[in-house]
Amino acid sequence: MADPRPVVLKLEGITKRFGTLTANDAIGFALHQGEVLALLGENGAGKTTLMNILFGHYTADAGTVEVMGQALPPGQPGAALAAGVGMVHQHFTLADNLTVTENILIGTRPLWRGGLGRAEARARIAALSRDFGLAVHPEAKVRTLSVGECQRVEILKALYREARVLILDEPTAVLTPQETEALFATLKKAVDRGLSIIFISHKLHEVMAVSDRVIVLRHGRVAGEVATAETDRHRLAEMMVGAEVRLPAPSLARPGSALMELDAVSTPPEGTRPGLKSVSLALRAGQITGLAGVSGNGQGALADLVSGLAAPSAGRFEVAGARVERWSPRAALQAGVGRIPEDRHATGSIADFTLTENAVLEDYARPPYSRRGWMNWRAARAHAEKIIKDYDVRCPGPEARIRLLSGGNMQKLILGRALETAPRIILANQPVRGLDIGALTYVQDRLIAARDGGAAVLLISEDLDEILALSDVIHVMSEGRLSPGFPRGTKTPAELGVWMAGQGFDHAA
Amino acid sequence: MRLEPVRNASLARRLGLPLLALAFTVVVASVLARLAGADPFATLGLILKGAAGSKFALLETLNRATPLIFTGLAVAVAFRAKLWNIGAEAQLYAGALLTVLVGTQLGLPGPVAIPAMALAAILAGALVLLGPAVLKLRLGVDEVVTTLLLNFIMLLLISMLLEGPLKDPMGMGWPKSPPIPRDARLPRLIEGLRLHWGFGLALIAAVSVWLIQIRTTLGYEIRAVGLNPQAARFAGIPVNRVIVKTALLSGGLAALAGFSEVAGLKGNLTLDLSPGFGYTGIVVAMLALLHPLGVVASAIFVAGVFVGANSMSRAADVPTYIADISVAVALLSMVLAILLTKFRVVRG
């Protein structure tokens, strides 16, 4: 593929190791002017590490980065910025209590110059917003912005510094479909003006929609490079995971008795989040119960109830046939509830704990991990090693801090921690959100296997396709109310959409 | 300019920077001594001699380090759980007060009195921190404010007692408590040396706290709650109970500083029992990066600087505030040196 356009960015032989894990292994490629290059790979394939090296957050063990023919000194984000490389991180780097303009100006002016030059800056920001279709109020405090708006500020920040190369790390993970469309339009305008873009993603249809060329990473190596026009989703997926992709096709469920039963259960609302309103639900053994609904309609309240964080304020709540008296996370664990929380970073793990310490987070208080208040770290470590092996967690070792792991590997550890206790009831709240195909099918297969082993699974997801593929019974939530259960195959997505919009409950209630 | 974490800092870096900080302190102290009219080259020798130059000096330093080890441990334990205990001073005085009360009012024989005083002191200190902890958990009251203000409340309470019911009738009118009997004092650690058992107790406390942190479920819980309370709660760790336990442990440790000063050194309670040991405990804990064994080393270092600089100012006949400045410079530059072993400054 001889591209006549000039090379703006060139990586050669980039290698980075964390302990015994090689995150990047001799990666090299070139980015041409006016091109959208997609960097595709599973979680843990080394995409983010590579971009952090390029941007100077990490120092590579070997290899060079060249921008416009000039070698970039390693380990200096300032140098990358000065050379015209702008990065939009997966987790935003904005100051919540400052305005949009102030956030864009941070770091652009020398300390000894008084004032911010707001007027001049505001005019430039307004021009950039207009030219690139990045509508955002320049005097709004960042705290008040939506996720999509924050991302626009990040892009404006890069453009304001006259970036010639824009790196977007998983930019669509947090966007609604409409916002994604708008982002793609912005990217189109940017390349028309001669900017070059690296688009990091693991979502195939987005890569197909937005890129000119795709580089696939697998296990830290370049697994392939193709022009987007000459490939399709299926072939990309194969390159990504190194094997044929299968969709989950669970066998017919054999539901048993109800292991957890809610009868007209209500919970109080929490802030803007609705509580449960007289919800009746039975989680049956050997069955996956899917919970569909628009985000923020009470799924969180139900998840908190099942996981033990909240107790019912009204109604009958039974676990394993017995009415629940005292309900807490520990009570839920003792009752055999395995939990996969919605937010694996904030709720599911402790970033500065090692894998070993995280592996026993729910069980540390009982043998063999502790006896009479004394920890048995050898047993804990053996447990962590078993999870790492059985659940294919890629990591430097059980004594590594979990913050070094990719989202997919972190999720596998959390999944392993929950399933190793052979739970009777499993709460899987957005279990595959943000995961790549490999980790996603792995987690889904494990949930199906747990169901076949007789567990009652409650699957909460905003992805209707996932709910339809996996669930034996589907309920829909809207404003804290729960629809009746619809057996597999009895409702189309459009029919479920009617319930998700809040219609139909009046008749049922 | 910005800071960048250094992984696996070299030995030269880890030893060289603190030495550089010490050298800087000596230079500043020398210049100040010169300005005050003393021989600047003699000051270094005088500081070192005053801190560790003789058996007497060394024991003086260790005696001074003893309360700092206790308050440093108290702060280190609490800060691990993100419980900001700024009130080790109040807990120290609560411990000292109960030590004197039990020692003078109950008339217990020595072998019974000593453990009774220690237990009463621990309970008092624990209760003093329990209040702020409960307010934090129940009402969301910031414990930085409550623990800090309790320091003044406790000092005023003691002042009131020393001017009133606890005043020593034989004290020539000074605001001090009656002394505890001889046989209720802490014995010498080694016969013939001026170092009391409080130091031994401090070492035992440091090792115990270390074992608690790395070996027990409580230590695991404290670290989990400090690092991510949300995940800890989700995992079934009783977060509130852990914070209460941490408060009791921290308050009890700080109170032992008061117990050891009264029963080991002073024999009675006065308003100048602690020249800010509670506050210096924060510096000690930070210098030690909250590591319980590190607290012992950093307490001895801080005590050495205090004792050495005081001795220097006496020997060189310069004002004592030069000693105070030297102490402050030593602490600031040491904190900076330790920071720089973990981070490096990068331009751009």
PDB file of C-alpha atoms in Angstrom, chain B residues 117-313:
ATOM      1  CA  MET B 117      -2.685   3.334  84.408  1.00  0.00           C
ATOM      2  CA  ALA B 118      -1.775   2.150  80.905  1.00  0.00           C
ATOM      3  CA  LEU B 119      -5.206   0.615  80.324  1.00  0.00           C
ATOM      4  CA  ALA B 120      -7.019   3.653  81.648  1.00  0.00           C
ATOM      5  CA  ALA B 121      -4.880   5.886  79.429  1.00  0.00           C
ATOM      6  CA  ILE B 122      -5.600   3.777  76.335  1.00  0.00           C
ATOM      7  CA  LEU B 123      -9.329   3.849  77.058  1.00  0.00           C
ATOM      8  CA  ALA B 124      -9.309   7.607  77.555  1.00  0.00           C
ATOM      9  CA  GLY B 125      -7.422   8.298  74.324  1.00  0.00           C
ATOM     10  CA  ALA B 126      -9.626   5.868  72.405  1.00  0.00           C
ATOM     11  CA  LEU B 127     -12.770   7.573  73.701  1.00  0.00           C
ATOM     12  CA  VAL B 128     -11.434  11.022  72.796  1.00  0.00           C
ATOM     13  CA  LEU B 129     -11.102   9.954  69.157  1.00  0.00           C
ATOM     14  CA  LEU B 130     -14.287   7.891  69.201  1.00  0.00           C
ATOM     15  CA  GLY B 131     -16.378  11.059  69.399  1.00  0.00           C
ATOM     16  CA  PRO B 132     -15.055  12.637  66.188  1.00  0.00           C
ATOM     17  CA  ALA B 133     -15.217   9.259  64.426  1.00  0.00           C
ATOM     18  CA  VAL B 134     -18.873   8.760  65.324  1.00  0.00           C
ATOM     19  CA  LEU B 135     -19.711  12.342  64.343  1.00  0.00           C
ATOM     20  CA  LYS B 136     -18.013  11.735  61.004  1.00  0.00           C
ATOM     21  CA  LEU B 137     -19.913   8.518  60.363  1.00  0.00           C
ATOM     22  CA  ARG B 138     -23.308   9.640  61.662  1.00  0.00           C
ATOM     23  CA  LEU B 139     -23.465  13.306  60.644  1.00  0.00           C
ATOM     24  CA  GLY B 140     -20.627  13.725  58.175  1.00  0.00           C
ATOM     25  CA  VAL B 141     -18.766  16.169  60.454  1.00  0.00           C
ATOM     26  CA  ASP B 142     -15.226  16.740  59.202  1.00  0.00           C
ATOM     27  CA  GLU B 143     -12.889  15.028  61.649  1.00  0.00           C
ATOM     28  CA  VAL B 144     -10.023  17.391  60.793  1.00  0.00           C
ATOM     29  CA  VAL B 145     -11.964  20.184  62.464  1.00  0.00           C
ATOM     30  CA  THR B 146     -13.273  18.204  65.434  1.00  0.00           C
ATOM     31  CA  THR B 147     -10.002  16.482  66.305  1.00  0.00           C
ATOM     32  CA  LEU B 148      -8.036  19.706  65.940  1.00  0.00           C
ATOM     33  CA  LEU B 149     -10.421  21.664  68.160  1.00  0.00           C
ATOM     34  CA  LEU B 150     -10.477  18.915  70.766  1.00  0.00           C
ATOM     35  CA  ASN B 151      -6.775  19.615  71.304  1.00  0.00           C
ATOM     36  CA  PHE B 152      -7.636  23.038  72.732  1.00  0.00           C
ATOM     37  CA  ILE B 153     -10.625  21.750  74.672  1.00  0.00           C
ATOM     38  CA  MET B 154      -8.475  19.089  76.303  1.00  0.00           C
ATOM     39  CA  LEU B 155      -5.702  21.544  77.190  1.00  0.00           C
ATOM     40  CA  LEU B 156      -8.211  23.942  78.763  1.00  0.00           C
ATOM     41  CA  LEU B 157      -9.834  21.088  80.675  1.00  0.00           C
ATOM     42  CA  ILE B 158      -6.453  20.028  82.062  1.00  0.00           C
ATOM     43  CA  SER B 159      -5.614  23.641  82.869  1.00  0.00           C
ATOM     44  CA  MET B 160      -8.849  23.879  84.832  1.00  0.00           C
ATOM     45  CA  LEU B 161      -8.135  20.645  86.712  1.00  0.00           C
ATOM     46  CA  LEU B 162      -4.570  21.666  87.524  1.00  0.00           C
ATOM     47  CA  GLU B 163      -5.750  24.969  88.927  1.00  0.00           C
ATOM     48  CA  GLY B 164      -8.522  23.224  90.834  1.00  0.00           C
ATOM     49  CA  PRO B 165      -9.173  19.708  92.097  1.00  0.00           C
ATOM     50  CA  LEU B 166      -5.982  18.163  90.717  1.00  0.00           C
ATOM     51  CA  LYS B 167      -3.636  20.863  91.997  1.00  0.00           C
ATOM     52  CA  ASP B 168      -0.719  19.542  93.990  1.00  0.00           C
ATOM     53  CA  PRO B 169      -1.072  20.914  97.550  1.00  0.00           C
ATOM     54  CA  MET B 170       2.709  20.611  97.930  1.00  0.00           C
ATOM     55  CA  GLY B 171       3.359  22.287  94.581  1.00  0.00           C
ATOM     56  CA  MET B 172       4.220  25.773  95.816  1.00  0.00           C
ATOM     57  CA  GLY B 173       1.226  27.111  93.857  1.00  0.00           C
ATOM     58  CA  TRP B 174       2.420  25.828  90.464  1.00  0.00           C
ATOM     59  CA  PRO B 175      -0.294  24.374  88.260  1.00  0.00           C
ATOM     60  CA  LYS B 176       0.789  20.794  88.437  1.00  0.00           C
ATOM     61  CA  SER B 177      -0.703  17.548  89.676  1.00  0.00           C
ATOM     62  CA  PRO B 178       0.601  15.617  92.643  1.00  0.00           C
ATOM     63  CA  PRO B 179       3.250  13.090  91.560  1.00  0.00           C
ATOM     64  CA  ILE B 180       2.442   9.429  91.172  1.00  0.00           C
ATOM     65  CA  PRO B 181       4.206   7.257  93.760  1.00  0.00           C
ATOM     66  CA  ARG B 182       7.735   6.020  93.023  1.00  0.00           C
ATOM     67  CA  ASP B 183       6.695   2.385  92.775  1.00  0.00           C
ATOM     68  CA  ALA B 184       4.117   3.232  90.108  1.00  0.00           C
ATOM     69  CA  ARG B 185       6.788   4.714  87.797  1.00  0.00           C
ATOM     70  CA  LEU B 186       8.054   2.818  84.770  1.00  0.00           C
ATOM     71  CA  PRO B 187      11.350   1.091  85.588  1.00  0.00           C
ATOM     72  CA  ARG B 188      14.544   1.728  83.657  1.00  0.00           C
ATOM     73  CA  LEU B 189      14.885  -0.324  80.491  1.00  0.00           C
ATOM     74  CA  ILE B 190      18.442  -1.241  81.400  1.00  0.00           C
ATOM     75  CA  GLU B 191      19.627  -0.814  84.977  1.00  0.00           C
ATOM     76  CA  GLY B 192      21.811   2.240  85.367  1.00  0.00           C
ATOM     77  CA  LEU B 193      20.853   3.874  82.068  1.00  0.00           C
ATOM     78  CA  ARG B 194      18.567   6.880  81.927  1.00  0.00           C
ATOM     79  CA  LEU B 195      16.096   5.235  79.532  1.00  0.00           C
ATOM     80  CA  HIS B 196      12.726   4.051  80.799  1.00  0.00           C
ATOM     81  CA  TRP B 197      10.467   1.212  79.700  1.00  0.00           C
ATOM     82  CA  GLY B 198       8.304   3.581  77.693  1.00  0.00           C
ATOM     83  CA  PHE B 199      10.826   3.280  74.863  1.00  0.00           C
ATOM     84  CA  GLY B 200      10.615  -0.509  74.956  1.00  0.00           C
ATOM     85  CA  LEU B 201       6.844  -0.262  74.971  1.00  0.00           C
ATOM     86  CA  ALA B 202       7.004   2.056  71.947  1.00  0.00           C
ATOM     87  CA  LEU B 203       9.093  -0.458  70.006  1.00  0.00           C
ATOM     88  CA  ILE B 204       6.662  -3.251  70.905  1.00  0.00           C
ATOM     89  CA  ALA B 205       3.774  -1.028  69.775  1.00  0.00           C
ATOM     90  CA  ALA B 206       5.468  -0.316  66.440  1.00  0.00           C
ATOM     91  CA  VAL B 207       6.052  -3.998  65.697  1.00  0.00           C
ATOM     92  CA  SER B 208       2.497  -4.842  66.795  1.00  0.00           C
ATOM     93  CA  VAL B 209       0.976  -2.204  64.541  1.00  0.00           C
ATOM     94  CA  TRP B 210       3.102  -3.462  61.668  1.00  0.00           C
ATOM     95  CA  LEU B 211       1.931  -7.033  62.253  1.00  0.00           C
ATOM     96  CA  ILE B 212      -1.666  -5.862  62.479  1.00  0.00           C
ATOM     97  CA  GLN B 213      -1.364  -4.089  59.152  1.00  0.00           C
ATOM     98  CA  ILE B 214       0.218  -6.877  57.134  1.00  0.00           C
ATOM     99  CA  ARG B 215      -1.024 -10.004  58.903  1.00  0.00           C
ATOM    100  CA  THR B 216      -4.512  -9.474  60.293  1.00  0.00           C
ATOM    101  CA  THR B 217      -7.920  -9.113  58.753  1.00  0.00           C
ATOM    102  CA  LEU B 218      -8.279  -5.795  60.582  1.00  0.00           C
ATOM    103  CA  GLY B 219      -5.165  -4.433  58.867  1.00  0.00           C
ATOM    104  CA  TYR B 220      -6.467  -5.654  55.511  1.00  0.00           C
ATOM    105  CA  GLU B 221      -9.816  -4.015  56.200  1.00  0.00           C
ATOM    106  CA  ILE B 222      -8.188  -0.731  57.236  1.00  0.00           C
ATOM    107  CA  ARG B 223      -6.138  -0.596  54.046  1.00  0.00           C
ATOM    108  CA  ALA B 224      -9.152  -1.494  51.884  1.00  0.00           C
ATOM    109  CA  VAL B 225     -11.337   1.160  53.512  1.00  0.00           C
ATOM    110  CA  GLY B 226      -8.607   3.754  53.120  1.00  0.00           C
ATOM    111  CA  LEU B 227      -7.970   2.999  49.460  1.00  0.00           C
ATOM    112  CA  ASN B 228     -11.536   2.563  48.205  1.00  0.00           C
ATOM    113  CA  PRO B 229     -14.417   2.688  50.707  1.00  0.00           C
ATOM    114  CA  GLN B 230     -17.019   2.100  47.992  1.00  0.00           C
ATOM    115  CA  ALA B 231     -15.442  -1.166  46.849  1.00  0.00           C
ATOM    116  CA  ALA B 232     -14.840  -2.150  50.478  1.00  0.00           C
ATOM    117  CA  ARG B 233     -18.529  -1.676  51.300  1.00  0.00           C
ATOM    118  CA  PHE B 234     -19.610  -3.613  48.221  1.00  0.00           C
ATOM    119  CA  ALA B 235     -17.318  -6.486  49.172  1.00  0.00           C
ATOM    120  CA  GLY B 236     -19.006  -6.770  52.550  1.00  0.00           C
ATOM    121  CA  ILE B 237     -16.353  -5.065  54.664  1.00  0.00           C
ATOM    122  CA  PRO B 238     -18.126  -3.315  57.565  1.00  0.00           C
ATOM    123  CA  VAL B 239     -16.707   0.105  56.686  1.00  0.00           C
ATOM    124  CA  ASN B 240     -18.097   2.055  59.646  1.00  0.00           C
ATOM    125  CA  ARG B 241     -17.039  -0.556  62.148  1.00  0.00           C
ATOM    126  CA  VAL B 242     -13.531  -0.563  60.645  1.00  0.00           C
ATOM    127  CA  ILE B 243     -13.279   3.216  60.984  1.00  0.00           C
ATOM    128  CA  VAL B 244     -14.420   3.012  64.607  1.00  0.00           C
ATOM    129  CA  LYS B 245     -11.834   0.311  65.331  1.00  0.00           C
ATOM    130  CA  THR B 246      -9.174   2.422  63.636  1.00  0.00           C
ATOM    131  CA  ALA B 247     -10.158   5.406  65.777  1.00  0.00           C
ATOM    132  CA  LEU B 248      -9.925   3.351  68.973  1.00  0.00           C
ATOM    133  CA  LEU B 249      -6.528   1.998  67.983  1.00  0.00           C
ATOM    134  CA  SER B 250      -5.184   5.388  66.962  1.00  0.00           C
ATOM    135  CA  GLY B 251      -6.484   7.206  70.020  1.00  0.00           C
ATOM    136  CA  GLY B 252      -5.140   4.486  72.310  1.00  0.00           C
ATOM    137  CA  LEU B 253      -1.675   4.701  70.761  1.00  0.00           C
ATOM    138  CA  ALA B 254      -1.531   8.478  71.145  1.00  0.00           C
ATOM    139  CA  ALA B 255      -2.660   8.164  74.758  1.00  0.00           C
ATOM    140  CA  LEU B 256       0.258   5.819  75.474  1.00  0.00           C
ATOM    141  CA  ALA B 257       2.547   8.767  74.701  1.00  0.00           C
ATOM    142  CA  GLY B 258       0.954  10.628  77.613  1.00  0.00           C
ATOM    143  CA  PHE B 259       1.139   7.558  79.832  1.00  0.00           C
ATOM    144  CA  SER B 260       4.807   6.991  79.060  1.00  0.00           C
ATOM    145  CA  GLU B 261       5.756  10.642  79.593  1.00  0.00           C
ATOM    146  CA  VAL B 262       4.029  10.787  82.979  1.00  0.00           C
ATOM    147  CA  ALA B 263       4.841   7.335  84.302  1.00  0.00           C
ATOM    148  CA  GLY B 264       8.289   7.067  82.734  1.00  0.00           C
ATOM    149  CA  LEU B 265       9.749  10.549  82.802  1.00  0.00           C
ATOM    150  CA  LYS B 266       7.920  13.394  84.539  1.00  0.00           C
ATOM    151  CA  GLY B 267       5.985  11.684  87.316  1.00  0.00           C
ATOM    152  CA  ASN B 268       3.227  14.294  87.284  1.00  0.00           C
ATOM    153  CA  LEU B 269       0.984  16.201  84.911  1.00  0.00           C
ATOM    154  CA  THR B 270       1.738  19.758  83.865  1.00  0.00           C
ATOM    155  CA  LEU B 271       0.507  21.932  81.013  1.00  0.00           C
ATOM    156  CA  ASP B 272       3.889  21.725  79.270  1.00  0.00           C
ATOM    157  CA  LEU B 273       3.985  17.923  79.334  1.00  0.00           C
ATOM    158  CA  SER B 274       3.947  17.881  75.529  1.00  0.00           C
ATOM    159  CA  PRO B 275       5.720  20.516  73.444  1.00  0.00           C
ATOM    160  CA  GLY B 276       3.444  19.549  70.546  1.00  0.00           C
ATOM    161  CA  PHE B 277       4.220  15.814  70.385  1.00  0.00           C
ATOM    162  CA  GLY B 278       0.769  15.263  68.889  1.00  0.00           C
ATOM    163  CA  TYR B 279       1.401  17.621  65.999  1.00  0.00           C
ATOM    164  CA  THR B 280       4.981  16.469  65.478  1.00  0.00           C
ATOM    165  CA  GLY B 281       3.549  12.953  65.285  1.00  0.00           C
ATOM    166  CA  ILE B 282       1.998  13.966  61.958  1.00  0.00           C
ATOM    167  CA  VAL B 283       5.426  14.957  60.642  1.00  0.00           C
ATOM    168  CA  VAL B 284       6.902  11.727  61.981  1.00  0.00           C
ATOM    169  CA  ALA B 285       4.206   9.632  60.286  1.00  0.00           C
ATOM    170  CA  MET B 286       4.526  11.462  56.979  1.00  0.00           C
ATOM    171  CA  LEU B 287       8.315  11.134  57.027  1.00  0.00           C
ATOM    172  CA  ALA B 288       7.834   7.407  57.565  1.00  0.00           C
ATOM    173  CA  LEU B 289       5.343   7.259  54.667  1.00  0.00           C
ATOM    174  CA  LEU B 290       2.891   5.833  57.228  1.00  0.00           C
ATOM    175  CA  HIS B 291       4.982   2.686  57.706  1.00  0.00           C
ATOM    176  CA  PRO B 292       4.900   1.626  61.382  1.00  0.00           C
ATOM    177  CA  LEU B 293       8.551   0.534  61.492  1.00  0.00           C
ATOM    178  CA  GLY B 294       9.559   3.643  59.587  1.00  0.00           C
ATOM    179  CA  VAL B 295       7.854   5.639  62.347  1.00  0.00           C
ATOM    180  CA  VAL B 296      10.496   4.411  64.815  1.00  0.00           C
ATOM    181  CA  ALA B 297      13.336   5.606  62.578  1.00  0.00           C
ATOM    182  CA  SER B 298      11.730   8.916  61.750  1.00  0.00           C
ATOM    183  CA  ALA B 299      10.799   9.577  65.403  1.00  0.00           C
ATOM    184  CA  ILE B 300      14.421   9.010  66.432  1.00  0.00           C
ATOM    185  CA  PHE B 301      15.577  11.292  63.619  1.00  0.00           C
ATOM    186  CA  VAL B 302      13.146  14.076  64.540  1.00  0.00           C
ATOM    187  CA  ALA B 303      13.990  13.720  68.231  1.00  0.00           C
ATOM    188  CA  GLY B 304      17.686  13.826  67.397  1.00  0.00           C
ATOM    189  CA  VAL B 305      17.283  17.054  65.489  1.00  0.00           C
ATOM    190  CA  PHE B 306      15.351  18.600  68.389  1.00  0.00           C
ATOM    191  CA  VAL B 307      17.783  17.470  71.045  1.00  0.00           C
ATOM    192  CA  GLY B 308      20.891  18.215  68.986  1.00  0.00           C
ATOM    193  CA  ALA B 309      19.799  21.664  67.920  1.00  0.00           C
ATOM    194  CA  ASN B 310      18.820  22.600  71.468  1.00  0.00           C
ATOM    195  CA  SER B 311      22.118  21.384  72.789  1.00  0.00           C
ATOM    196  CA  MET B 312      23.960  23.272  70.058  1.00  0.00           C
ATOM    197  CA  SER B 313      22.190  26.524  70.860  1.00  0.00           C
TER     198      SER B 313
END
